[in-house]
Amino acid sequence: MRKIVMVAALASCGAAMAITDAEIEALIGKMTVEEKVGQLVQLASAGKADGPLSEDATGVALPADVAETVRKGGVGSLIGACGVANFNAFQRIAMNEARVKIPLMVGHDMIHGVMTQAPIPLALSCAWDEKLWYDCGRLIAVETPAKGCNWTFAPMVDMCRDSRWGRIAEGPGQDPYLGGKMGAALVKGIQSRAGALPVAACLKHFAAYGGAEAGRDYNTVEMSESTFRNVYLPPFEDGVRAGALTVMPAFNTLNGVPCSVNKWLLTDILRGHLGFEGFTISDWEGVKECEFDRHGMAETHAGLAVLALAAGMDQDMMSGLYQRELVQLIQDGKVPMSEIDRSVRNILKVKNALGLWENPYIDEAKLASQIDLAAHARLARAIAAKCCVLLKNDNSVLPLEKGARVALVGPGAEDCDSISGTWSAYIENRFEMTLPEGLRGAGVDFTYTPCYDWKKGSVDSDALAAAAAKADVVVAIFGQRGTESGEGWSVLDVALPKVQVEALDALKATGKPVVALLMNGRPLAIPELAEKADAVLEAWCPGTSGGGAIADVLTGKVNPEGRLTTEFPVATGQLPLYYNRLRTGRPTEVSAQYLSCYRDGPFRALYPFGYGLSYTTFAYANEKATVADGTLTLEADVTNTGRVAGVETVQAYTRQMVGVESRPVRELRAWRKVPLAPGETQHVVLNIPVAQLSYWAKDRLVPAAGPMRAWITSDSVSGKTLEFRL
Ligand code: NOJ
């Protein structure tokens, strides 16, 4: 298997190697057991709640307990943005006052921006645009040091097939190929060294966290090794290849063994198979979660520390277990020094790769010159507009006609949490953030009356009718609060709440065209909107310039080009729901005895993977599949058949008809975004290395062979079937 050499991966990010490997070894040789164990420990930068402060030599007041631990060499990294002054003060203690001079890393979750927020990652994935993901990573790279951090716990590349799981918001959807490209581009952007101090990325959550049974957060994950290797592992492989410096093992069990103490996963797969050379950081108290009355992997904490370290967990986030247990365990001969040295080495190499010995401090002058919030807001706005997915647009009700009077109704238009979404603690940039601000900026003639809530109470039908009466078109907000997805936000039901369905009916009764504007962090079951609204625009949690971005799309300044990266179900009972499912031996389409279908509803998604409309239309012709010299070539003529310019996302899928294990209905193999002027035709050619069609059958990589089908088309269900053989 390919071996990734960290130095080479980092060189691609322009890393400056400040000290040599021999110097790292010399440093390890000089360290006491306590100092070595200190490197394996992560503590909160804020210290004990209400603990005393102590001033450093320059007068910066730091939590006294943390400052003292840094001084003693008792900690390798801190969690929690601590501000530039504190970061530099902690670092001065580490570099000038500690016996062995080892710089600190300070990390937190800057997953879709920091002061400026781009849309949530699920939304970002809908842009199908590597450059955009890279740009978002660079934004994170520039703004992270402003909060006193040089490490972000992103990207999350967990595949997810079940939108009951709230953390679907944090990842790139359900396709391993697309998710891997997105994760890799984010890693490169985050580690681009664009900011006032280089920032490390962290691939998480290793692995298969998104496969939680029944979508319940932190739940058991049971899956075949083939599914694990074909679907859940590839995005991590791409992220490692892109040079990610750190990896966070997941909370869940994987086929019975918690990831935090899973040697097969953390050593054989991560290091052996993927060639990872950075360091692993547990999730929050992840090692401690394996204790006897939780996952139950050891009777004592000491036993857990032995297991986790042996498995390959290098640094312990916040459980204090390594800090309390490891020194004694070494003295008792229960943990070999070689394992400690291995993890210290992994950590020091990452710190060196970040150039921290050469420059440990956040450069305040550079920071001041780089934090251009107006420019960042413009970027976030352009990104957010590209992430919107148009799901329905009957009679071209969108874009809004110039001069149209708009009634904006529904919850959330002024609620910044809903616009920014999960992990938004550090927002400072509020340029045209809310919808009224955005619409005002775009010169739209509108009134805003909430009329109904996200979930509770009833619809104020009188206010709603009055608002609609004075308008030509109603733009109505549906969905979920931005705080209702993310960690710990699993739900039993992804249906639209009753009050929103009532609001839709009341709106329909007004006779005015209804544009449903969806804001949410997860795909919802929205058959009512699909049937009754005239247009449905999915805007997700669009970030700090979300209001402006939505206005750009509603008014047609931006023609929507987003495509879904997860399926939208008709009903919660369909979950998990994914396009790249295996086939069954029974037809799925008809509701009859002994067929693989539901008796009380459809089997297929309401809106499939890859789907999304534009203000123009596209047609495909002359589709062709050929194989030569180890390359599958799919080609088609794609025409913009409408009246405005637009961008089509041309997608290539294959299906292997016969395999050593059953193969999926379709798998995404390539895509290209093609801008087309009205009436323009482009001949689009997508080349796919045949090696990319190989698949894992347990731990064996099997080349694709025999009869194959392919599609070059606009989503995961349409297109002309092309046949070929390998
Ligand atoms: C728990 C979450 O699972 C993880 O994604 C996050 O990075 C850590 N907490 C730290 O905030």
XYZ file of C-alpha atoms and ligand atoms in Angstrom:
737
model
C 0.000 0.000 0.000
C 1.101 3.515 -0.691
C 3.201 5.033 2.071
C 2.674 8.700 2.735
C 5.785 10.488 3.867
C 4.689 13.381 6.031
C 7.610 15.563 5.057
C 6.660 15.232 1.414
C 2.985 15.860 2.121
C 3.878 18.945 4.081
C 6.335 20.188 1.544
C 3.322 20.413 -0.748
C 1.811 22.832 1.777
C 5.045 24.820 1.782
C 6.081 23.656 5.264
C 9.328 24.923 6.725
C 11.101 22.167 8.640
C 12.769 23.922 11.505
C 14.646 21.076 13.174
C 15.939 17.753 11.899
C 14.678 14.282 12.771
C 17.959 13.725 14.608
C 17.281 16.809 16.713
C 13.810 15.471 17.510
C 15.392 12.210 18.664
C 17.905 14.152 20.759
C 15.059 16.078 22.327
C 13.178 12.864 23.144
C 16.405 11.530 24.651
C 16.599 14.555 26.954
C 12.993 14.384 28.170
C 11.948 12.984 31.534
C 9.111 10.476 31.675
C 6.834 13.239 33.001
C 7.730 15.548 30.112
C 7.118 12.786 27.586
C 3.734 11.973 29.072
C 2.978 15.705 29.112
C 3.178 15.757 25.321
C 0.437 13.111 25.186
C -1.950 15.281 27.167
C -4.450 17.889 25.981
C -6.022 20.248 28.531
C -8.494 23.129 28.376
C -6.837 26.489 27.671
C -9.323 28.091 30.067
C -8.122 25.969 33.010
C -10.302 25.229 36.015
C -13.558 27.153 36.153
C -13.091 30.215 38.384
C -9.458 29.263 38.999
C -6.944 32.032 39.814
C -5.109 33.975 37.124
C -1.396 34.665 37.091
C 0.374 37.359 35.083
C 3.242 36.415 32.828
C 6.361 38.579 32.450
C 4.604 40.847 29.940
C 1.493 41.299 32.064
C -0.851 38.882 30.270
C -3.208 37.255 32.787
C -3.345 33.477 32.231
C -5.193 30.701 34.079
C -2.565 29.928 36.717
C -3.008 26.144 36.654
C -2.547 25.936 32.889
C 0.446 28.293 32.908
C 2.109 26.180 35.599
C 1.467 22.916 33.733
C 2.970 24.416 30.575
C 5.989 25.600 32.588
C 6.532 22.048 33.901
C 6.297 20.578 30.402
C 3.130 18.768 31.475
C 0.949 19.401 28.440
C 1.326 18.964 24.688
C -1.688 20.910 23.468
C -4.619 22.986 24.647
C -8.243 23.017 23.550
C -10.331 26.170 23.279
C -9.565 29.393 21.460
C -7.708 31.490 24.012
C -7.069 34.717 22.081
C -3.838 35.918 20.505
C -2.319 37.436 23.662
C -2.853 34.275 25.705
C -1.666 32.025 22.900
C 1.584 33.935 22.594
C 1.970 34.119 26.378
C 1.508 30.339 26.778
C 3.958 29.831 23.966
C 6.554 32.116 25.594
C 6.320 30.008 28.744
C 6.726 26.797 26.703
C 9.698 28.172 24.759
C 11.476 30.224 27.445
C 10.575 28.861 30.856
C 10.041 25.117 30.407
C 13.099 22.859 30.842
C 12.742 21.321 27.386
C 11.562 23.811 24.791
C 8.615 22.303 22.978
C 6.015 24.576 21.393
C 2.317 24.117 22.073
C -0.585 23.557 19.736
C -3.961 25.073 20.565
C -6.980 23.605 18.807
C -10.701 23.991 18.434
C -13.555 23.343 16.006
C -13.324 25.931 13.242
C -15.114 23.723 10.766
C -16.742 26.109 8.276
C -15.148 29.404 9.157
C -14.294 31.326 12.281
C -15.121 35.057 12.483
C -16.703 34.689 9.073
C -18.746 31.555 8.508
C -19.183 29.850 5.175
C -22.224 27.530 4.997
C -22.177 24.286 7.003
C -20.067 21.527 5.408
C -23.093 19.583 4.125
C -24.096 22.700 2.207
C -20.526 23.247 0.999
C -20.509 19.749 -0.429
C -23.519 20.656 -2.590
C -21.352 23.052 -4.588
C -19.379 20.085 -6.026
C -16.450 22.484 -6.328
C -12.954 21.684 -5.079
C -11.738 25.270 -5.478
C -14.561 26.492 -3.261
C -13.661 23.954 -0.556
C -10.021 25.002 -0.782
C -11.029 28.669 -0.486
C -13.100 27.855 2.570
C -10.068 26.069 4.050
C -7.914 29.131 3.397
C -10.476 31.338 5.090
C -10.198 29.054 8.132
C -6.391 29.206 7.880
C -6.433 33.000 7.985
C -9.057 33.482 10.689
C -8.077 30.655 13.090
C -4.947 32.412 14.448
C -7.073 35.499 15.125
C -8.746 33.502 17.887
C -5.498 32.166 19.344
C -5.458 28.721 17.722
C -3.152 26.923 15.322
C -5.147 23.742 14.898
C -8.703 23.059 13.825
C -10.672 19.866 14.319
C -11.770 19.738 10.695
C -12.561 18.417 8.182
C -15.132 15.871 9.265
C -15.303 13.354 6.445
C -17.792 10.917 7.949
C -20.104 9.475 5.322
C -23.738 9.594 6.388
C -26.776 7.817 4.962
C -29.262 8.674 7.663
C -30.411 12.246 8.254
C -31.734 11.413 11.708
C -28.057 11.820 12.698
C -27.616 15.523 13.440
C -23.944 15.505 12.564
C -24.811 14.976 8.913
C -24.584 18.808 8.914
C -20.842 18.676 9.593
C -19.827 16.352 6.773
C -19.761 16.103 2.999
C -22.794 13.863 2.482
C -22.969 10.246 1.394
C -20.580 9.732 -1.487
C -17.018 8.583 -0.753
C -15.547 9.908 -3.984
C -17.031 13.391 -3.626
C -16.453 13.414 0.142
C -12.812 12.485 -0.315
C -12.209 15.254 -2.831
C -13.891 17.757 -0.565
C -11.982 16.650 2.527
C -8.667 16.737 0.683
C -9.290 20.241 -0.652
C -10.269 21.482 2.811
C -7.115 19.950 4.297
C -5.005 21.711 1.683
C -6.759 25.016 2.298
C -6.498 24.759 6.086
C -2.832 23.741 5.887
C -2.007 26.274 3.159
C 0.020 28.365 5.653
C -1.983 31.359 4.515
C -2.417 32.872 7.979
C -0.404 34.547 10.690
C 0.632 31.116 11.989
C 0.345 27.788 10.143
C -2.752 25.793 11.094
C -3.039 21.992 11.316
C -6.103 20.143 10.048
C -7.653 17.125 11.775
C -9.499 14.413 9.886
C -12.354 13.104 11.937
C -14.004 10.976 13.203
C -11.963 7.882 12.496
C -13.969 5.897 11.569
C -17.499 5.156 10.425
C -19.062 7.441 13.075
C -21.681 8.439 10.486
C -22.858 4.811 10.362
C -24.396 5.079 13.857
C -27.286 2.621 14.105
C -30.688 4.257 13.674
C -28.991 7.656 13.336
C -28.577 7.930 17.111
C -25.456 9.914 17.956
C -22.540 7.986 19.480
C -24.351 4.709 18.768
C -22.933 1.334 17.780
C -21.614 0.898 14.247
C -21.857 -2.561 12.705
C -20.859 -2.938 9.085
C -19.105 -5.369 6.787
C -15.432 -4.824 6.118
C -16.304 -4.397 2.433
C -18.703 -1.521 3.161
C -16.194 0.002 5.553
C -13.410 -0.069 2.986
C -15.536 0.890 -0.029
C -17.607 3.674 1.525
C -16.423 4.943 4.904
C -12.637 4.711 4.600
C -11.864 6.354 1.207
C -12.403 9.987 2.330
C -9.861 9.430 5.113
C -7.441 7.989 2.606
C -7.813 11.109 0.461
C -7.376 13.362 3.500
C -4.218 11.549 4.583
C -2.889 11.784 1.055
C -3.577 15.533 1.116
C -1.248 15.778 4.112
C -3.627 16.048 7.095
C -1.379 16.362 10.123
C -3.742 14.923 12.718
C -6.594 12.406 12.914
C -9.310 12.147 15.579
C -10.521 8.626 16.377
C -14.298 8.376 16.797
C -16.403 7.763 19.917
C -18.292 4.772 18.510
C -17.610 1.078 18.529
C -16.815 -0.364 15.127
C -17.905 -3.990 14.925
C -17.686 -4.249 18.688
C -14.445 -2.413 19.447
C -14.490 1.309 20.377
C -12.401 3.275 17.887
C -10.443 4.921 20.735
C -8.831 1.597 21.664
C -9.066 -0.151 18.320
C -5.592 -1.317 17.333
C -6.688 -2.716 13.990
C -8.152 0.676 13.102
C -5.536 3.040 14.570
C -2.448 1.065 13.705
C -3.085 -1.505 10.974
C -5.486 0.596 8.911
C -4.494 4.193 9.682
C -0.729 3.797 9.735
C -0.195 0.533 7.870
C -2.787 0.791 5.138
C -3.268 4.557 4.773
C 0.318 5.503 5.584
C -0.599 8.233 8.094
C 2.449 9.780 9.776
C 0.933 12.548 11.889
C -0.581 12.089 15.360
C -3.949 10.944 16.654
C -5.910 13.012 19.172
C -8.787 11.336 20.986
C -12.221 12.873 20.816
C -13.379 14.651 23.997
C -12.764 12.155 26.841
C -12.966 9.437 24.187
C -10.505 7.187 26.011
C -12.406 7.539 29.277
C -15.646 6.602 27.506
C -14.203 3.100 27.232
C -14.316 2.678 31.044
C -16.047 -0.252 32.675
C -19.583 1.095 32.990
C -19.571 2.691 29.531
C -18.006 0.827 26.559
C -16.514 -1.516 29.143
C -13.068 -2.199 27.713
C -11.107 -2.368 30.966
C -11.833 -2.515 34.681
C -9.525 0.359 35.583
C -8.411 3.624 34.056
C -4.868 2.339 34.121
C -5.979 -0.622 32.046
C -7.647 1.735 29.587
C -4.539 3.887 29.238
C -2.546 0.741 28.412
C -5.094 -0.295 25.779
C -5.452 3.118 24.152
C -1.728 3.776 23.891
C -1.051 0.294 22.552
C -3.834 0.769 19.995
C -2.168 3.936 18.685
C -3.935 6.811 20.446
C -1.196 9.439 20.722
C -2.838 12.305 22.594
C -5.687 12.245 25.111
C -8.246 15.051 24.799
C -9.457 16.132 28.212
C -10.006 12.797 29.975
C -6.904 13.282 32.145
C -6.342 9.564 31.940
C -2.923 9.618 30.302
C -1.936 12.443 32.657
C -2.924 10.464 35.747
C -1.939 6.935 34.772
C 0.941 6.777 32.326
C 3.933 7.765 34.481
C 3.140 5.073 37.045
C 2.436 2.518 34.333
C 5.873 3.114 32.842
C 7.512 2.874 36.244
C 5.676 -0.411 36.843
C 6.828 -1.731 33.493
C 3.241 -2.061 32.247
C 3.730 0.313 29.326
C 6.900 0.093 27.256
C 8.827 3.351 26.843
C 8.940 2.603 23.114
C 5.170 3.232 22.871
C 5.490 6.535 24.700
C 8.430 7.562 22.528
C 6.485 6.606 19.398
C 3.615 8.923 20.307
C 5.913 11.751 21.466
C 7.766 11.444 18.163
C 4.505 11.614 16.181
C 3.511 14.774 18.044
C 6.895 16.498 17.821
C 7.076 15.783 14.106
C 3.753 17.513 13.562
C 4.867 20.511 15.615
C 8.027 20.616 13.558
C 6.105 20.322 10.328
C 4.098 23.353 11.376
C 7.406 25.210 11.703
C 6.745 25.879 15.376
C 10.334 25.775 16.566
C 11.236 28.305 13.937
C 8.238 30.495 14.652
C 5.990 29.582 17.562
C 4.100 32.880 17.803
C 1.070 34.372 16.086
C 2.332 37.290 14.048
C 0.050 40.117 15.167
C 1.096 42.530 12.427
C 0.420 39.927 9.735
C -2.873 39.101 11.404
C -3.971 42.738 11.394
C -3.157 43.042 7.710
C -5.001 39.835 6.844
C -8.281 40.048 8.673
C -10.276 41.898 6.077
C -13.805 41.136 7.206
C -15.448 42.878 4.237
C -13.471 40.754 1.771
C -14.176 37.621 3.790
C -17.893 38.444 3.804
C -17.851 38.787 0.022
C -16.171 35.380 -0.260
C -18.631 33.758 2.168
C -21.535 35.244 0.217
C -20.271 33.932 -3.122
C -19.669 30.499 -1.579
C -23.099 30.373 0.073
C -24.916 31.265 -3.137
C -23.189 28.349 -4.911
C -24.362 25.934 -2.208
C -28.091 26.629 -2.648
C -29.981 23.778 -4.310
C -33.123 24.543 -6.308
C -35.430 21.558 -5.795
C -38.559 22.747 -7.595
C -39.441 25.739 -9.761
C -42.865 25.431 -11.400
C -43.770 28.107 -13.933
C -40.366 29.710 -13.363
C -41.657 31.453 -10.251
C -37.990 32.022 -9.455
C -36.075 34.205 -9.989
C -38.367 36.865 -8.552
C -39.579 39.307 -11.128
C -37.995 42.751 -10.925
C -40.236 45.034 -8.890
C -42.318 42.148 -7.498
C -43.796 42.800 -4.060
C -42.654 40.033 -1.732
C -44.198 38.823 1.518
C -41.427 37.210 3.530
C -42.960 34.975 6.190
C -41.850 32.290 8.600
C -39.362 31.862 11.398
C -35.643 32.308 11.321
C -35.247 35.236 8.954
C -33.537 37.283 11.645
C -32.214 34.401 13.719
C -28.436 34.359 13.348
C -28.120 30.834 14.810
C -30.240 29.420 12.029
C -28.242 31.201 9.407
C -24.837 30.235 10.784
C -25.529 26.635 11.890
C -23.499 24.332 14.090
C -20.019 25.225 15.466
C -20.435 28.970 15.117
C -18.952 30.182 18.387
C -16.537 32.773 17.011
C -18.646 34.831 14.608
C -17.694 38.499 14.231
C -18.613 39.155 10.630
C -22.251 40.063 10.107
C -22.339 41.589 6.652
C -25.860 41.109 5.193
C -26.265 38.122 7.434
C -30.025 38.020 7.909
C -32.553 37.642 5.153
C -34.180 41.074 5.587
C -30.716 42.654 5.383
C -29.969 40.663 2.243
C -33.261 41.479 0.535
C -32.953 45.164 1.460
C -29.426 45.237 0.018
C -30.709 43.682 -3.210
C -33.432 46.337 -3.510
C -36.313 43.871 -3.106
C -39.672 45.389 -2.151
C -40.686 43.198 0.811
C -42.376 43.008 4.183
C -41.431 40.553 6.893
C -44.015 39.015 9.232
C -43.043 35.769 10.993
C -46.639 34.340 11.187
C -45.525 30.895 12.473
C -42.787 29.244 14.477
C -40.373 26.443 13.539
C -42.180 23.877 15.679
C -44.533 25.241 18.294
C -47.944 26.859 18.401
C -50.250 27.623 15.542
C -50.187 29.740 12.423
C -51.284 33.370 12.621
C -53.507 32.958 9.556
C -54.830 36.517 9.646
C -51.345 38.027 9.581
C -50.358 35.581 6.898
C -53.354 36.370 4.697
C -52.801 40.107 5.190
C -49.130 39.812 4.224
C -49.947 37.705 1.154
C -52.748 40.056 0.080
C -50.325 42.944 -0.348
C -47.756 40.828 -2.238
C -47.264 39.307 -5.673
C -45.337 36.345 -4.297
C -44.735 34.799 -0.882
C -41.282 33.659 0.201
C -41.893 31.371 3.168
C -39.227 29.915 5.441
C -39.417 26.241 6.404
C -37.028 23.792 8.002
C -35.239 23.614 11.325
C -33.365 25.984 13.578
C -29.629 25.979 12.897
C -29.050 24.740 16.434
C -31.185 21.640 15.782
C -28.506 19.775 13.887
C -24.928 19.011 14.807
C -23.489 17.001 17.670
C -26.026 15.361 19.970
C -28.905 16.410 17.695
C -30.289 13.118 16.486
C -34.044 13.087 15.908
C -36.722 10.409 15.625
C -38.474 12.114 12.781
C -37.212 14.270 9.916
C -40.699 15.264 8.745
C -41.732 18.889 8.483
C -43.351 19.909 11.799
C -47.154 20.112 11.823
C -47.210 23.884 12.251
C -45.167 24.330 9.089
C -47.485 22.059 7.105
C -50.416 24.127 8.379
C -48.645 27.293 7.322
C -48.100 25.861 3.852
C -51.806 25.055 3.529
C -52.764 28.520 4.739
C -50.371 30.066 2.234
C -51.755 27.968 -0.605
C -55.234 29.184 0.321
C -54.176 32.770 -0.358
C -53.754 31.894 -4.041
C -50.391 33.631 -4.242
C -47.346 31.774 -5.611
C -45.356 30.263 -2.756
C -41.578 30.020 -2.771
C -40.491 27.668 0.020
C -37.106 28.659 1.358
C -35.611 25.766 3.309
C -33.077 26.460 6.010
C -31.845 23.402 7.870
C -28.778 21.346 8.709
C -30.074 17.992 7.489
C -32.206 16.638 4.647
C -35.845 16.657 5.748
C -38.855 14.701 4.517
C -40.785 17.388 2.660
C -43.384 15.723 0.398
C -45.865 18.506 1.250
C -43.532 21.207 -0.044
C -42.697 19.140 -3.117
C -46.394 18.896 -3.897
C -47.805 22.263 -2.886
C -45.105 24.939 -3.053
C -44.457 26.503 -6.436
C -40.725 26.636 -5.840
C -38.451 25.023 -3.234
C -34.977 26.425 -2.623
C -32.691 24.605 -0.156
C -30.388 27.224 1.391
C -29.169 25.095 4.361
C -27.487 27.088 7.150
C -25.766 29.486 4.762
C -23.339 31.264 7.080
C -22.602 34.824 8.008
C -23.424 36.333 4.619
C -26.378 34.005 4.164
C -29.009 36.716 3.828
C -27.108 38.336 0.976
C -26.438 35.006 -0.718
C -30.089 33.944 -0.607
C -31.118 37.332 -1.994
C -28.635 36.838 -4.844
C -30.269 33.525 -5.746
C -33.874 34.660 -5.276
C -33.337 37.671 -7.519
C -31.443 35.712 -10.177
C -28.173 37.585 -9.732
C -26.805 34.091 -9.139
C -28.277 31.143 -11.044
C -28.425 28.199 -8.601
C -25.990 25.397 -9.368
C -25.968 23.271 -6.179
C -26.607 19.533 -6.409
C -27.634 17.287 -3.525
C -24.969 15.160 -1.874
C -27.456 13.192 0.240
C -30.909 11.988 -0.644
C -34.063 13.684 0.577
C -36.489 11.037 1.877
C -40.242 11.002 1.392
C -40.615 9.789 4.983
C -38.370 9.032 7.947
C -39.195 5.327 7.575
C -37.046 5.167 4.434
C -33.865 5.914 6.401
C -31.077 4.993 5.931
C -31.454 6.051 2.326
C -28.585 6.207 -0.133
C -28.179 6.118 -3.858
C -25.179 3.776 -3.929
C -27.114 0.909 -2.333
C -26.597 -2.710 -3.273
C -29.175 -4.329 -5.490
C -31.712 -6.845 -4.183
C -33.006 -10.004 -5.785
C -36.486 -8.520 -5.972
C -37.743 -5.529 -7.929
C -38.198 -2.398 -5.893
C -40.499 -0.351 -8.031
C -43.952 -1.878 -7.689
C -45.976 -2.449 -4.596
C -46.931 -6.096 -4.780
C -46.550 -9.284 -2.794
C -42.980 -10.332 -1.932
C -41.221 -7.417 -3.621
C -38.607 -5.172 -2.028
C -40.798 -2.136 -1.501
C -42.976 -0.430 1.115
C -46.730 -1.042 1.201
C -47.546 2.379 2.553
C -45.318 4.660 0.561
C -42.643 4.953 -2.091
C -39.261 3.346 -1.939
C -37.329 5.959 -3.911
C -36.003 9.272 -2.578
C -38.103 12.384 -2.992
C -35.015 14.143 -4.354
C -32.098 11.887 -5.287
C -28.361 12.264 -4.862
C -26.910 14.573 -7.509
C -30.219 16.345 -8.115
C -30.671 20.103 -8.429
C -32.329 22.509 -10.866
C -31.172 25.722 -12.491
C -32.997 28.768 -13.861
C -32.140 27.290 -17.230
C -32.442 23.728 -18.565
C -29.880 21.324 -19.967
C -30.121 18.494 -22.493
C -27.769 15.565 -23.115
C -27.123 13.897 -26.486
C -24.648 11.513 -28.121
C -23.672 9.816 -24.862
C -20.880 7.300 -25.343
C -18.722 4.978 -23.230
C -15.385 3.618 -24.474
C -12.479 1.861 -22.802
C -8.897 2.125 -23.991
C -5.463 2.035 -22.366
C -6.783 1.568 -18.862
C -9.184 4.510 -19.095
C -12.963 4.566 -19.257
C -14.104 7.579 -21.253
C -17.647 8.861 -20.930
C -18.679 11.649 -23.248
C -21.774 13.604 -24.168
C -22.933 16.783 -25.840
C -24.486 18.997 -23.198
C -26.645 21.928 -24.289
C -28.100 24.856 -22.388
C -31.639 24.758 -23.741
C -32.954 27.727 -21.759
C -32.745 31.503 -21.928
C -30.123 32.309 -19.305
C -26.540 31.268 -18.669
C -26.131 28.438 -16.188
C -23.748 25.829 -14.837
C -24.508 22.139 -15.339
C -22.847 19.554 -13.082
C -22.158 16.688 -15.451
C -21.940 13.461 -13.429
C -20.491 10.063 -14.360
C -21.754 6.872 -12.723
C -20.958 3.177 -13.241
C -22.424 -0.135 -12.173
C -20.574 -3.442 -12.254
C -23.129 -6.089 -13.184
C -21.313 -9.141 -11.769
C -18.781 -9.157 -8.953
C -17.313 -11.400 -6.278
C -19.700 -9.494 -4.003
C -22.898 -7.720 -5.079
C -22.100 -4.242 -6.434
C -24.066 -0.996 -5.975
C -26.837 0.259 -8.244
C -24.649 3.222 -9.197
C -21.402 4.797 -8.009
C -20.183 8.317 -8.762
C -16.886 8.195 -10.646
C -16.269 11.735 -11.896
C -17.984 15.054 -12.423
C -17.383 18.342 -14.167
C -19.088 21.689 -13.705
C -19.779 23.130 -17.136
C -20.777 26.793 -17.581
C -22.996 27.202 -20.631
C -24.394 30.288 -22.335
C -27.992 30.063 -23.592
C -28.070 27.786 -26.633
C -24.442 26.740 -26.185
C -23.401 23.084 -26.557
C -20.218 21.637 -25.137
C -18.777 18.227 -25.789
C -17.946 16.989 -22.290
C -15.408 14.200 -21.861
C -14.878 12.527 -18.490
C -11.902 10.179 -18.220
C -11.945 7.634 -15.418
C -8.958 5.374 -14.718
C -10.240 1.779 -14.798
C -8.216 1.178 -11.611
C -10.623 3.572 -9.866
C -13.427 1.059 -10.479
C -11.728 -1.589 -8.297
C -13.544 -2.461 -5.104
C -12.876 -4.111 -1.784
C -14.280 -7.526 -1.006
C -13.408 -7.719 2.680
C -9.632 -7.026 2.715
C -9.016 -7.854 -0.939
C -8.930 -5.201 -3.644
C -10.678 -6.690 -6.668
C -10.308 -5.174 -10.141
C -13.545 -4.346 -11.946
C -14.299 -6.895 -14.662
C -17.045 -8.196 -16.917
C -20.192 -6.446 -18.071
C -20.558 -2.840 -16.896
C -23.077 -0.032 -17.222
C -22.399 3.677 -17.182
C -24.265 6.968 -17.254
C -23.144 10.488 -18.069
C -25.995 12.585 -16.816
C -27.334 15.197 -14.412
C -28.156 13.107 -11.288
C -27.973 9.609 -9.819
C -31.225 8.293 -11.328
C -31.457 9.757 -14.833
C -29.538 9.239 -18.053
C -29.154 6.870 -20.956
C -27.718 3.477 -19.967
C -24.428 2.772 -21.725
C -23.076 -0.788 -21.824
C -19.425 -1.854 -21.991
C -17.176 -4.693 -20.857
C -13.947 -4.787 -18.945
C -16.555 16.375 20.387
C -16.786 16.243 18.916
O -17.210 14.929 18.625
C -15.577 16.573 18.063
O -15.978 16.629 16.722
C -14.953 17.851 18.487
O -13.848 18.140 17.670
C -14.540 17.736 19.945
N -15.721 17.495 20.739
C -13.820 18.984 20.441
O -14.662 20.074 20.490
